[in-house]
PDB file of C-alpha atoms and ligand atoms in Angstrom:
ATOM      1  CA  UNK A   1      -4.420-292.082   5.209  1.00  0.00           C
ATOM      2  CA  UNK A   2      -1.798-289.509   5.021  1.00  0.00           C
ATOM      3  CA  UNK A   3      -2.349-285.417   5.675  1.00  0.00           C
ATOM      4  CA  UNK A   4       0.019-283.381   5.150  1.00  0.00           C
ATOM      5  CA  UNK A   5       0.083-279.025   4.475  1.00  0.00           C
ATOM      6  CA  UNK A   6       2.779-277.383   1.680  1.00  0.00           C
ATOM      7  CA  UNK A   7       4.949-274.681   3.088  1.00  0.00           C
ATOM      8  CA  UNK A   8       7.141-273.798   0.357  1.00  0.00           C
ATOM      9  CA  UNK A   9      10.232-276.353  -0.331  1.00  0.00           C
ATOM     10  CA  UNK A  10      11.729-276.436   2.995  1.00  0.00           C
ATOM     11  CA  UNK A  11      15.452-276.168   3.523  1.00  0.00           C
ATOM     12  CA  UNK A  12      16.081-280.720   3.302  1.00  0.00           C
ATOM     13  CA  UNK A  13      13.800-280.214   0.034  1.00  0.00           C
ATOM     14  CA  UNK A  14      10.984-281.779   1.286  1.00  0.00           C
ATOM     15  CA  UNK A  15       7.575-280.095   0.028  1.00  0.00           C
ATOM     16  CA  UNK A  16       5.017-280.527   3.006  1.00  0.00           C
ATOM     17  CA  UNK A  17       4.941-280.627   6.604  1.00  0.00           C
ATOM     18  CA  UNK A  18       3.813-284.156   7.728  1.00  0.00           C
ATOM     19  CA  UNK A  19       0.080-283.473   9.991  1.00  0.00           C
ATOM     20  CA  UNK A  20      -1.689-287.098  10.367  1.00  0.00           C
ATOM     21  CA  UNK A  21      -1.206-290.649   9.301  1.00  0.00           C
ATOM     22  CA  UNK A  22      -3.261-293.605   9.918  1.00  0.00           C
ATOM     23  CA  UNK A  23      -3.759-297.015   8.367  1.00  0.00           C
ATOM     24  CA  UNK A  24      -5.431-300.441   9.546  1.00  0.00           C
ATOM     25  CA  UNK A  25      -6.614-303.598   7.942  1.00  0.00           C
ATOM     26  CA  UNK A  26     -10.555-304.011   7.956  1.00  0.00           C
ATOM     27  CA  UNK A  27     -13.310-305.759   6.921  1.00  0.00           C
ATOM     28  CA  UNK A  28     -15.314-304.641   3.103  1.00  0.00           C
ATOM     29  CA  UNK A  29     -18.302-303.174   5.095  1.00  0.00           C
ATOM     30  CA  UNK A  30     -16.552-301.256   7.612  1.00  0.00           C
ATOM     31  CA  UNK A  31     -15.136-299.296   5.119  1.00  0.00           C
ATOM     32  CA  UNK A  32     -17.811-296.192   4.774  1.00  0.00           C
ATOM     33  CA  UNK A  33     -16.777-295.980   8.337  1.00  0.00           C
ATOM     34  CA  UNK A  34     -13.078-296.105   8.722  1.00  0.00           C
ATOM     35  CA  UNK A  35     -12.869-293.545   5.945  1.00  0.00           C
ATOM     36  CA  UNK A  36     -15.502-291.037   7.559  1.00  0.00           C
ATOM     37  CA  UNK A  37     -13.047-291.710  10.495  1.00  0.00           C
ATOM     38  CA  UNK A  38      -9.765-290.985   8.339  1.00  0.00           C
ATOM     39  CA  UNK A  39     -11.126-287.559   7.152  1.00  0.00           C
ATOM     40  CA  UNK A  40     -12.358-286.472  10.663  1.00  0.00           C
ATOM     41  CA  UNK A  41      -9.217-287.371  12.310  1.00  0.00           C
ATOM     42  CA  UNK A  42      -6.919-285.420   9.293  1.00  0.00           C
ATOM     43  CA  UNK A  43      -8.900-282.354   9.636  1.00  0.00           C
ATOM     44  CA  UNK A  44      -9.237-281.871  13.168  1.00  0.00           C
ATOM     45  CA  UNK A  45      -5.597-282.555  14.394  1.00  0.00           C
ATOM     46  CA  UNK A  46      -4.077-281.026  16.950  1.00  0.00           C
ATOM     47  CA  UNK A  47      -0.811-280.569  14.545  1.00  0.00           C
ATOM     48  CA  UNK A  48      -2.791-277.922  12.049  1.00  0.00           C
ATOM     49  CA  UNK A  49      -5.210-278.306   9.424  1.00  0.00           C
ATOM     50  CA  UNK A  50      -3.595-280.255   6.274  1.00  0.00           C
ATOM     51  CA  UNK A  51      -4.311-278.873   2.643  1.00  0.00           C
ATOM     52  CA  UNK A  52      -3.742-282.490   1.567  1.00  0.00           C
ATOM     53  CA  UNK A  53      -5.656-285.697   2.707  1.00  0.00           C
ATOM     54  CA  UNK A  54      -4.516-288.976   0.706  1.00  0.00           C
ATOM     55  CA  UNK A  55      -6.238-291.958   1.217  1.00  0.00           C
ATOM     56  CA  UNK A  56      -5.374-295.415  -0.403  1.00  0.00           C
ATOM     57  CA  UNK A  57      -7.669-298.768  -0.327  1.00  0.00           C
ATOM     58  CA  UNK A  58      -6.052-302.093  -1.122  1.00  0.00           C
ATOM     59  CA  UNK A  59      -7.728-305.564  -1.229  1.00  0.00           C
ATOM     60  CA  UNK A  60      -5.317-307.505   0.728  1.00  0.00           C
ATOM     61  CA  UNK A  61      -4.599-310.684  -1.743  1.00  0.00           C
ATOM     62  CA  UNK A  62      -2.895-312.655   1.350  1.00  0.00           C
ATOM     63  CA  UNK A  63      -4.056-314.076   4.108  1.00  0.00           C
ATOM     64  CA  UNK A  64      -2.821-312.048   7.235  1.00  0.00           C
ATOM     65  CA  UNK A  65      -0.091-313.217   9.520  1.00  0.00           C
ATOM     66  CA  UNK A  66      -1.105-314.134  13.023  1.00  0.00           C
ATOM     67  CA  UNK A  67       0.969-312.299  15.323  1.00  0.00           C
ATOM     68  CA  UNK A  68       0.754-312.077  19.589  1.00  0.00           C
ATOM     69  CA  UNK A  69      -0.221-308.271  21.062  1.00  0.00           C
ATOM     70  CA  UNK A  70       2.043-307.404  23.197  1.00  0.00           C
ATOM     71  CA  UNK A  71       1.559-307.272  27.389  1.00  0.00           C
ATOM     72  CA  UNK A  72       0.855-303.528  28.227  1.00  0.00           C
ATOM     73  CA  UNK A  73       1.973-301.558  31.404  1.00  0.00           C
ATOM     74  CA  UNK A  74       2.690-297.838  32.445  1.00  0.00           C
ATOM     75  CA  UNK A  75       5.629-296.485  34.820  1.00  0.00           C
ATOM     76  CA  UNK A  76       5.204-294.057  37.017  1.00  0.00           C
ATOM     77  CA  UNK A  77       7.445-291.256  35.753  1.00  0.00           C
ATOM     78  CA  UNK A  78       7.425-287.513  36.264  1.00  0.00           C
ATOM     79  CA  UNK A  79       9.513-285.538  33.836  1.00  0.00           C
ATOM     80  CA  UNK A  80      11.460-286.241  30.462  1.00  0.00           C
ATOM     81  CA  UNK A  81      14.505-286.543  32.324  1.00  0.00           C
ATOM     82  CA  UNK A  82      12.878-289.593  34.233  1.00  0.00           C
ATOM     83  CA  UNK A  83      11.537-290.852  31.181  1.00  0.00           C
ATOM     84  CA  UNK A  84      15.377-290.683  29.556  1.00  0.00           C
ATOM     85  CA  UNK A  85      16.519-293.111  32.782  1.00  0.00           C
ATOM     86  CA  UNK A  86      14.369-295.248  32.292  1.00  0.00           C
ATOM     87  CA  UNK A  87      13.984-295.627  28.823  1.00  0.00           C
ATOM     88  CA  UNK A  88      18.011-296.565  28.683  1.00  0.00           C
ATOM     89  CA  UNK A  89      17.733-298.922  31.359  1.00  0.00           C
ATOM     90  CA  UNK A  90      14.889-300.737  28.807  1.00  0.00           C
ATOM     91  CA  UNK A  91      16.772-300.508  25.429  1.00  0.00           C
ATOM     92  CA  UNK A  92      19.920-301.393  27.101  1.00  0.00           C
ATOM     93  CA  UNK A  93      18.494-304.100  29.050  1.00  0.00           C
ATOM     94  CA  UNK A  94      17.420-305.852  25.343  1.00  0.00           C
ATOM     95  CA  UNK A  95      21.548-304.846  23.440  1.00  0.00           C
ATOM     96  CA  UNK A  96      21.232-301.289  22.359  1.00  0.00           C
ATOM     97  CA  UNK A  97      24.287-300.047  22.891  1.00  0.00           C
ATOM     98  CA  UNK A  98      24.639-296.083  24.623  1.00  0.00           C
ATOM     99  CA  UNK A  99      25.566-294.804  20.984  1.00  0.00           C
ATOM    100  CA  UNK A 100      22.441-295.764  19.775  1.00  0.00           C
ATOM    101  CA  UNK A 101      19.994-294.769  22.386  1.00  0.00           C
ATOM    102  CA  UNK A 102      21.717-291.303  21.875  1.00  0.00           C
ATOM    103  CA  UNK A 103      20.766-291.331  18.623  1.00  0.00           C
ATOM    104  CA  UNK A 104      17.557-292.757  19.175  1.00  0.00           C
ATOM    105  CA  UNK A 105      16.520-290.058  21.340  1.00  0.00           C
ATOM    106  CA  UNK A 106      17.858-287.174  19.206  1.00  0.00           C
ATOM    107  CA  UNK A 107      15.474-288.476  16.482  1.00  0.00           C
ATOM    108  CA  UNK A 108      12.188-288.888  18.585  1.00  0.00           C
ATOM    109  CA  UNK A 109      13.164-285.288  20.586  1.00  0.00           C
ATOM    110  CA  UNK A 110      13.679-283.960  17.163  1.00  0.00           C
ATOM    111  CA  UNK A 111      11.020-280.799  15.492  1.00  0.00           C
ATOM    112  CA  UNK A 112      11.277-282.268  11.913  1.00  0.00           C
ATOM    113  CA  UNK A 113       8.225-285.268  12.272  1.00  0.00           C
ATOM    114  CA  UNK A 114       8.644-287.715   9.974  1.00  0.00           C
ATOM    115  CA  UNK A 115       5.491-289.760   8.378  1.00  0.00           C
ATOM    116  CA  UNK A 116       7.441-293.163   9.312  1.00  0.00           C
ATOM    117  CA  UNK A 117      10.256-294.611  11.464  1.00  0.00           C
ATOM    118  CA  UNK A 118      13.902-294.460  11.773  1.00  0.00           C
ATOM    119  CA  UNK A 119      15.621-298.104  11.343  1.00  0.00           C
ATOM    120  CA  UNK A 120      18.915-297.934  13.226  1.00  0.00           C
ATOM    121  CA  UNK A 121      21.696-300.515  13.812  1.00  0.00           C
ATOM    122  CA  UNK A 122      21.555-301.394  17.449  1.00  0.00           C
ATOM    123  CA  UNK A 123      25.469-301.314  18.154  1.00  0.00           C
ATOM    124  CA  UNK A 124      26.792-298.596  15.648  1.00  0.00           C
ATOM    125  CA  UNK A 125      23.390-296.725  15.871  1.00  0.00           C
ATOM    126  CA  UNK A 126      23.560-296.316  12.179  1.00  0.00           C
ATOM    127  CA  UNK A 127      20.477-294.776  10.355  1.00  0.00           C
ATOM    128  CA  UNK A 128      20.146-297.669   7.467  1.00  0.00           C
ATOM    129  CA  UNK A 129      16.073-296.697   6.409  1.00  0.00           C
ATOM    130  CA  UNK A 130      15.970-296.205   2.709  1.00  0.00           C
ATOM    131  CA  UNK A 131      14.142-292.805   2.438  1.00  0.00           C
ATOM    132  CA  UNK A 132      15.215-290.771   5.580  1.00  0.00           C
ATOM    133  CA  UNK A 133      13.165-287.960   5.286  1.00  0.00           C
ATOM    134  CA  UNK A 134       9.763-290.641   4.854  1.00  0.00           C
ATOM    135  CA  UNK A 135      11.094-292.950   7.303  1.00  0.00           C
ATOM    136  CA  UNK A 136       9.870-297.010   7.300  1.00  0.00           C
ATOM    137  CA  UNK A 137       5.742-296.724   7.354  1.00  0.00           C
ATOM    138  CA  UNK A 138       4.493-300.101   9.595  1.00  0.00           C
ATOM    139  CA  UNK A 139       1.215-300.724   7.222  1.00  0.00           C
ATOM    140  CA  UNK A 140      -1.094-303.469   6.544  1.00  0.00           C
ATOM    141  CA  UNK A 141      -1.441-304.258  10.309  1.00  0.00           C
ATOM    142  CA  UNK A 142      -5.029-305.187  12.024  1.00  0.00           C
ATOM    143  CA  UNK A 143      -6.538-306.978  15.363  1.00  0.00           C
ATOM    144  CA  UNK A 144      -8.757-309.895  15.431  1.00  0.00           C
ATOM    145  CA  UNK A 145     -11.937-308.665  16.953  1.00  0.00           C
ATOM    146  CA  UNK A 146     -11.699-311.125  20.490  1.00  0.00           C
ATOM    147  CA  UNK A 147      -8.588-309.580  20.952  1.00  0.00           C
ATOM    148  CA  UNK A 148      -9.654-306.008  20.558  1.00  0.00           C
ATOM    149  CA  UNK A 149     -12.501-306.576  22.961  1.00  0.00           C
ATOM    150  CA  UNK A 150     -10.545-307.976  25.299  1.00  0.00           C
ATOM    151  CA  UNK A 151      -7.990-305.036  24.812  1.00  0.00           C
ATOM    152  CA  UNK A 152     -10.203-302.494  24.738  1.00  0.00           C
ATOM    153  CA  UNK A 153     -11.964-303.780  28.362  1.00  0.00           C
ATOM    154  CA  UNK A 154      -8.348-304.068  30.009  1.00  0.00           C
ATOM    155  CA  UNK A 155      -7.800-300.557  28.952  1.00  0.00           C
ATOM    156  CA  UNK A 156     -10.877-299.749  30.173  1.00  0.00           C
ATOM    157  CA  UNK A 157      -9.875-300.627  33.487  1.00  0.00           C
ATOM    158  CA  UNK A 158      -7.282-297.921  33.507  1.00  0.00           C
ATOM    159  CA  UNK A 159      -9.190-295.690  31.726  1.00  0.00           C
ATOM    160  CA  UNK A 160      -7.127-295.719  28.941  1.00  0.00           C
ATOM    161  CA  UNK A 161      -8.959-296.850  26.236  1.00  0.00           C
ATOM    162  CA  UNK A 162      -8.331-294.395  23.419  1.00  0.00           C
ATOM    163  CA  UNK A 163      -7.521-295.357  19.516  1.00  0.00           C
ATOM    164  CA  UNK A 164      -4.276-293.483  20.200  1.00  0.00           C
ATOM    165  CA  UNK A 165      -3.154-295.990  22.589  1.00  0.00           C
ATOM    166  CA  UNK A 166      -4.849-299.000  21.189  1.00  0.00           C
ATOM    167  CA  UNK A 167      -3.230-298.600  17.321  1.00  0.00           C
ATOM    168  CA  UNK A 168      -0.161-297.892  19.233  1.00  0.00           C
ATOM    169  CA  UNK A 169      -0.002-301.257  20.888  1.00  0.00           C
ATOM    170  CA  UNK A 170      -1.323-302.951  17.994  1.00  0.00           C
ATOM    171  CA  UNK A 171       1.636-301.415  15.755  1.00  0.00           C
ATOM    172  CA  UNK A 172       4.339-302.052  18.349  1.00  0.00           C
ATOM    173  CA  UNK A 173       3.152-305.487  18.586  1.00  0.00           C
ATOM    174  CA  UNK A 174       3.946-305.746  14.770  1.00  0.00           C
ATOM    175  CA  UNK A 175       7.207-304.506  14.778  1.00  0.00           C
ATOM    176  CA  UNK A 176       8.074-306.470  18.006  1.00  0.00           C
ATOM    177  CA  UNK A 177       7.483-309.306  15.547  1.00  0.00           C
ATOM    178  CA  UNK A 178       9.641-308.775  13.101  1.00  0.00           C
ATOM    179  CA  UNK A 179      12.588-310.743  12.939  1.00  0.00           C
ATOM    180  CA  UNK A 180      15.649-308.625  13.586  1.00  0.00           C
ATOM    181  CA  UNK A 181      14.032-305.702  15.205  1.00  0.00           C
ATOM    182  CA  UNK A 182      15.309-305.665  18.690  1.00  0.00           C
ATOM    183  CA  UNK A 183      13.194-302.256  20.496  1.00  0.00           C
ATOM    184  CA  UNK A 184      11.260-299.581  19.917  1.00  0.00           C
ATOM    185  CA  UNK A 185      11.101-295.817  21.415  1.00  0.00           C
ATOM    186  CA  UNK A 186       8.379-293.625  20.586  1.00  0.00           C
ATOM    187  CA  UNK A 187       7.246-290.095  21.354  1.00  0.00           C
ATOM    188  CA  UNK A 188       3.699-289.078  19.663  1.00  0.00           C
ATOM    189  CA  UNK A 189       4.328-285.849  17.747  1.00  0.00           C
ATOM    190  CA  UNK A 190       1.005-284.993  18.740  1.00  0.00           C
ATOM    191  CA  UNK A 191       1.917-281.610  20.591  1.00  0.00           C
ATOM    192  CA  UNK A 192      -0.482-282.014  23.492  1.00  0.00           C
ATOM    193  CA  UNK A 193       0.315-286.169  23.830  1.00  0.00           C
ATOM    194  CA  UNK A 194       2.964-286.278  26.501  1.00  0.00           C
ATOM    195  CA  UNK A 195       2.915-289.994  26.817  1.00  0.00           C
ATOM    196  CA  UNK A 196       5.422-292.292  24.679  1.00  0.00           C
ATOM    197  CA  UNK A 197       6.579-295.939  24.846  1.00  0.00           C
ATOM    198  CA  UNK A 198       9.339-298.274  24.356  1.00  0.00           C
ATOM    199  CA  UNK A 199       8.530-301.629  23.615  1.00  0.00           C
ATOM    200  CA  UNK A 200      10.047-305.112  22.706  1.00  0.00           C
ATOM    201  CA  UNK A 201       9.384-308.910  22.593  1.00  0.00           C
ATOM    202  CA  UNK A 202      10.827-308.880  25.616  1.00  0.00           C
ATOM    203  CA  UNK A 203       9.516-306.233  28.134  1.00  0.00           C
ATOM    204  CA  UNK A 204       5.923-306.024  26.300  1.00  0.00           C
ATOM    205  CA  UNK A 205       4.653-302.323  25.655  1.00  0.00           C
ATOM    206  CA  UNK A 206       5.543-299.982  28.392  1.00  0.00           C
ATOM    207  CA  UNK A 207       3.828-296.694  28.364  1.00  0.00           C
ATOM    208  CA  UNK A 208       6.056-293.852  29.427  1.00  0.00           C
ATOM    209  CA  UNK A 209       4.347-290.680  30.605  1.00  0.00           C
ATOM    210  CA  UNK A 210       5.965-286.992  30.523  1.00  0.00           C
ATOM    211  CA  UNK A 211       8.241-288.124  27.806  1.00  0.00           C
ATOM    212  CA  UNK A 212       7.830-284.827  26.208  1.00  0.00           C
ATOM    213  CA  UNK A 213       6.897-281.310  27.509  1.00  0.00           C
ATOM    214  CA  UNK A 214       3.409-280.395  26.597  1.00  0.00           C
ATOM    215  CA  UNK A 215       3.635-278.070  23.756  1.00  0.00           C
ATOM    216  CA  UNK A 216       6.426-279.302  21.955  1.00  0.00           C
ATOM    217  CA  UNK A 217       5.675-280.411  18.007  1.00  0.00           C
ATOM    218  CA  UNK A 218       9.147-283.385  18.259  1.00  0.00           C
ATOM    219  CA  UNK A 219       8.107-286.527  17.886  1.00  0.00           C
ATOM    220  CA  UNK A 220       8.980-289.822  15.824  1.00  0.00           C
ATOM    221  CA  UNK A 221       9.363-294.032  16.043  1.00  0.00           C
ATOM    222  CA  UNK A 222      13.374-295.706  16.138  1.00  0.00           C
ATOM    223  CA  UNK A 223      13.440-299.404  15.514  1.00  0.00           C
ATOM    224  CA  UNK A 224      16.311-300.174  16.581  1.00  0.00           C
ATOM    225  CA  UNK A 225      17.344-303.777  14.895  1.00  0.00           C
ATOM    226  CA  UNK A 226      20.113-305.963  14.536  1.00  0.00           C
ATOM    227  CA  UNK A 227      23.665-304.784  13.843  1.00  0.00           C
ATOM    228  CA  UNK A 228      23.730-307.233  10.654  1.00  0.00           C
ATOM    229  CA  UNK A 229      20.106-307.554  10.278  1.00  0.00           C
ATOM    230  CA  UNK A 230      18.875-307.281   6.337  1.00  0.00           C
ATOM    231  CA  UNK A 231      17.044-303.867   5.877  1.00  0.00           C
ATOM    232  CA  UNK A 232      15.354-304.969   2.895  1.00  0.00           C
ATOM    233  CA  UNK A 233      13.871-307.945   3.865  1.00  0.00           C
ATOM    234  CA  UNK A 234      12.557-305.775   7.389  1.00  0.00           C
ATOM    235  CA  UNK A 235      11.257-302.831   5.857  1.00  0.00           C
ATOM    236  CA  UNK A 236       9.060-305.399   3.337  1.00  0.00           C
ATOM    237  CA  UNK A 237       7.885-307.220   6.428  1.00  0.00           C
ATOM    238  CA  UNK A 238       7.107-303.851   8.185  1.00  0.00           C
ATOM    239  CA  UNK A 239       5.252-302.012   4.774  1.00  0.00           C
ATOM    240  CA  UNK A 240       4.178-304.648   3.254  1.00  0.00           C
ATOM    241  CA  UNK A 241       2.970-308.007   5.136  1.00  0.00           C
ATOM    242  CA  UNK A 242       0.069-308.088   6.220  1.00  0.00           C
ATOM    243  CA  UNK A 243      -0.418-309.339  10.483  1.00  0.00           C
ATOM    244  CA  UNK A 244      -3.394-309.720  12.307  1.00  0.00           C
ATOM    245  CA  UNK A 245      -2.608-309.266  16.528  1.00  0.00           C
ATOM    246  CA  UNK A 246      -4.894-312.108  17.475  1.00  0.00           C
ATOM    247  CA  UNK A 247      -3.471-313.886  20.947  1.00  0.00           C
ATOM    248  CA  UNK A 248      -4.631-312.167  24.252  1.00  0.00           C
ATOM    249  CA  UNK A 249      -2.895-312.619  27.425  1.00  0.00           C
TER     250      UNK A 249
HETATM  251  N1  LIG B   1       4.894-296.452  10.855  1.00  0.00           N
HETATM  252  C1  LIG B   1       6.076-295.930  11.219  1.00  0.00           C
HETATM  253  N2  LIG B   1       6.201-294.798  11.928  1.00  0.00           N
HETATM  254  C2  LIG B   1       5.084-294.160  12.273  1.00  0.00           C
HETATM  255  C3  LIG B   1       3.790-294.649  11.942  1.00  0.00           C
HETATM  256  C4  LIG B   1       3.727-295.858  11.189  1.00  0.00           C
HETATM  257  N3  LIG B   1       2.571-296.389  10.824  1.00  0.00           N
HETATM  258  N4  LIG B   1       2.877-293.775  12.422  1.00  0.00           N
HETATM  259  C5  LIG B   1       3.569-292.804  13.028  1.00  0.00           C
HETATM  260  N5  LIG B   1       4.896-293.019  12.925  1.00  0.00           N
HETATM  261  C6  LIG B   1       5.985-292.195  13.469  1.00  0.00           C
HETATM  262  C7  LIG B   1       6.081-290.837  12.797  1.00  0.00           C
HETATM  263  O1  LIG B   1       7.435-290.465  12.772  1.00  0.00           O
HETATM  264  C8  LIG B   1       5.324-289.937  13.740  1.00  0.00           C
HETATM  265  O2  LIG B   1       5.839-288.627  13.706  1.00  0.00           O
HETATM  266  C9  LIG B   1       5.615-290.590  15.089  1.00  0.00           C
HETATM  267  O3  LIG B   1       5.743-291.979  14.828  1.00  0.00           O
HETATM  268  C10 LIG B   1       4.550-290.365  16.107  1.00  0.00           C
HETATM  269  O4  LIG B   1       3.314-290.770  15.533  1.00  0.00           O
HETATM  270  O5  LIG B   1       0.212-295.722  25.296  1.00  0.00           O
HETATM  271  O6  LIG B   1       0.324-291.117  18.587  1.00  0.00           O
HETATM  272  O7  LIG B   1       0.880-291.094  15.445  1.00  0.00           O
HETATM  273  O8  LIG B   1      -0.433-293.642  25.664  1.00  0.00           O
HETATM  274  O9  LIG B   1       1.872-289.129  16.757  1.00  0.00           O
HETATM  275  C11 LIG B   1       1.816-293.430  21.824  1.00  0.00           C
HETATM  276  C12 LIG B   1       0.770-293.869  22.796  1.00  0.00           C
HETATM  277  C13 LIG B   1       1.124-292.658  20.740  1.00  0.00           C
HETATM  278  C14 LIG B   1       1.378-294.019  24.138  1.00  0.00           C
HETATM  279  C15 LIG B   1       2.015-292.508  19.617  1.00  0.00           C
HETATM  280  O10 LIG B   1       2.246-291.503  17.521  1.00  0.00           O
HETATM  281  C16 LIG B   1       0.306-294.487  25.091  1.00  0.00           C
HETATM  282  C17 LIG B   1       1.422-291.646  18.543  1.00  0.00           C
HETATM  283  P1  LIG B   1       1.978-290.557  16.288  1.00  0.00           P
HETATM  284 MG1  LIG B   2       0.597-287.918  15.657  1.00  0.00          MG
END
């Protein structure tokens, strides 16, 4: 599902301002469902009301990928300059150079949301996605129901156990899959969602609170990926496989 509201052609020539996104892989009969969910969730956003609602429904004609969910955790952290320390600690810790965490952050603390993710080389902290005002959109990406129990009860315990933090996870365990894609940073553009993450095959999915000030409408997803790494063959992976998260810890 995408939502989005015209304003005039905006000064980079893009038509609409980006309000909601959401996709998932599902089963034939929860379908009435998930799209009753779509529409409720485009027209009640906290980022304005769209004037556009798209939704798309494929029959998947390959089996989906097994892939691991990542390990979840939170750090205690008090203010976006916090969340900046220890963010670069993490991305550096896994190869991303300074350069590019700069970068990085200038995207996700940037007002212009885009509806997908940069893709930037992890040395040079080169922008390489093919449509940089879309960004990369991770699609085609479900859980195995076990595994979203079992989620869903640990989250529980924390009393975290929102679809904003569970379709986060499940997407950042995606990308963490992906051969070549070394970390990810996010910040939700959602203007009253102050936590983000930064996550990795290594470190599992670490949720950073106060990453933003409340209020603010910045947001966006860097992957940051190999300095050689092929940005065709990632960007199909991300768009266009299709994973299942299936193996609990
Ligand atoms: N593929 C690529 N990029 C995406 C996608 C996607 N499927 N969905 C969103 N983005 C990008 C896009 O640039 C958005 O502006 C940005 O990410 C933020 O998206 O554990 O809600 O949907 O409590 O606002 C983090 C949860 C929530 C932290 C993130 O992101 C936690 C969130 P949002
Ligand atoms: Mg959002």
């Amino acid at each position: 599902m995408r939502a989005s509201r015209s304003c005039g052609r905006r000064k980079d020539g893009r038509p609409s301002l980006h309000i909601s996104g959401a996709e998932g892989l599902y089963k034939a009969h929860e379908l009435q469902k998930i799209l009753t969910d779509y529409v409720l969730r485009a027209v009640s956003h906290p980022r304005g009301m769209p004037d556009t609602i798209v939704i798309t429904v494929e029959k998947m004609r390959r089996k989906p990928l097994k892939i691991s969910l990542l390990s979840f955790s939170t750090v205690p952290c008090k203010s976006p300059l916090e969340a900046r320390e220890f963010l670069r600690t993490c991305l550096s810790g896994v190869g991303v150079s300074g350069k590019a965490i700069r970068s990085g952050i200038k995207i996700v603390t940037g007002s212009e949301a885009m509806r997908g993710a940069s893709l930037m080389r992890s040395e040079s902290g080169v922008r390489v996605e093919p449509d940089k005002a879309r960004g990369v959109r991770v699609s085609r990406l479900g859980i195995e129901k076990m595994c979203e129990k079992g989620m869903s009860r640990r989250l529980a315990r924390k009393g975290i156990n929102s679809s904003t933090v569970k379709e986060a996870i499940i997407l950042a365990s995606k990308v963490a899959s992906c051969e070549g894609v070394l970390a990810e940073l996010c910040v939700s553009d959602d203007p009253h969602y102050t936590t983000g993450y930064v996550a990795s095959r290594t470190f599992g999915y670490i949720r950073i609170p106060h990453i933003k000030r409340r209020g603010s409408m910045c947001g966006g997803r860097v992957f940051f990926i190999d300095e050689k790494a092929d940005v065709k063959r990632i960007t199909e992976y991300l768009e266009e496989m299709p994973t299942l998260a299936e193996s609990c810890q």
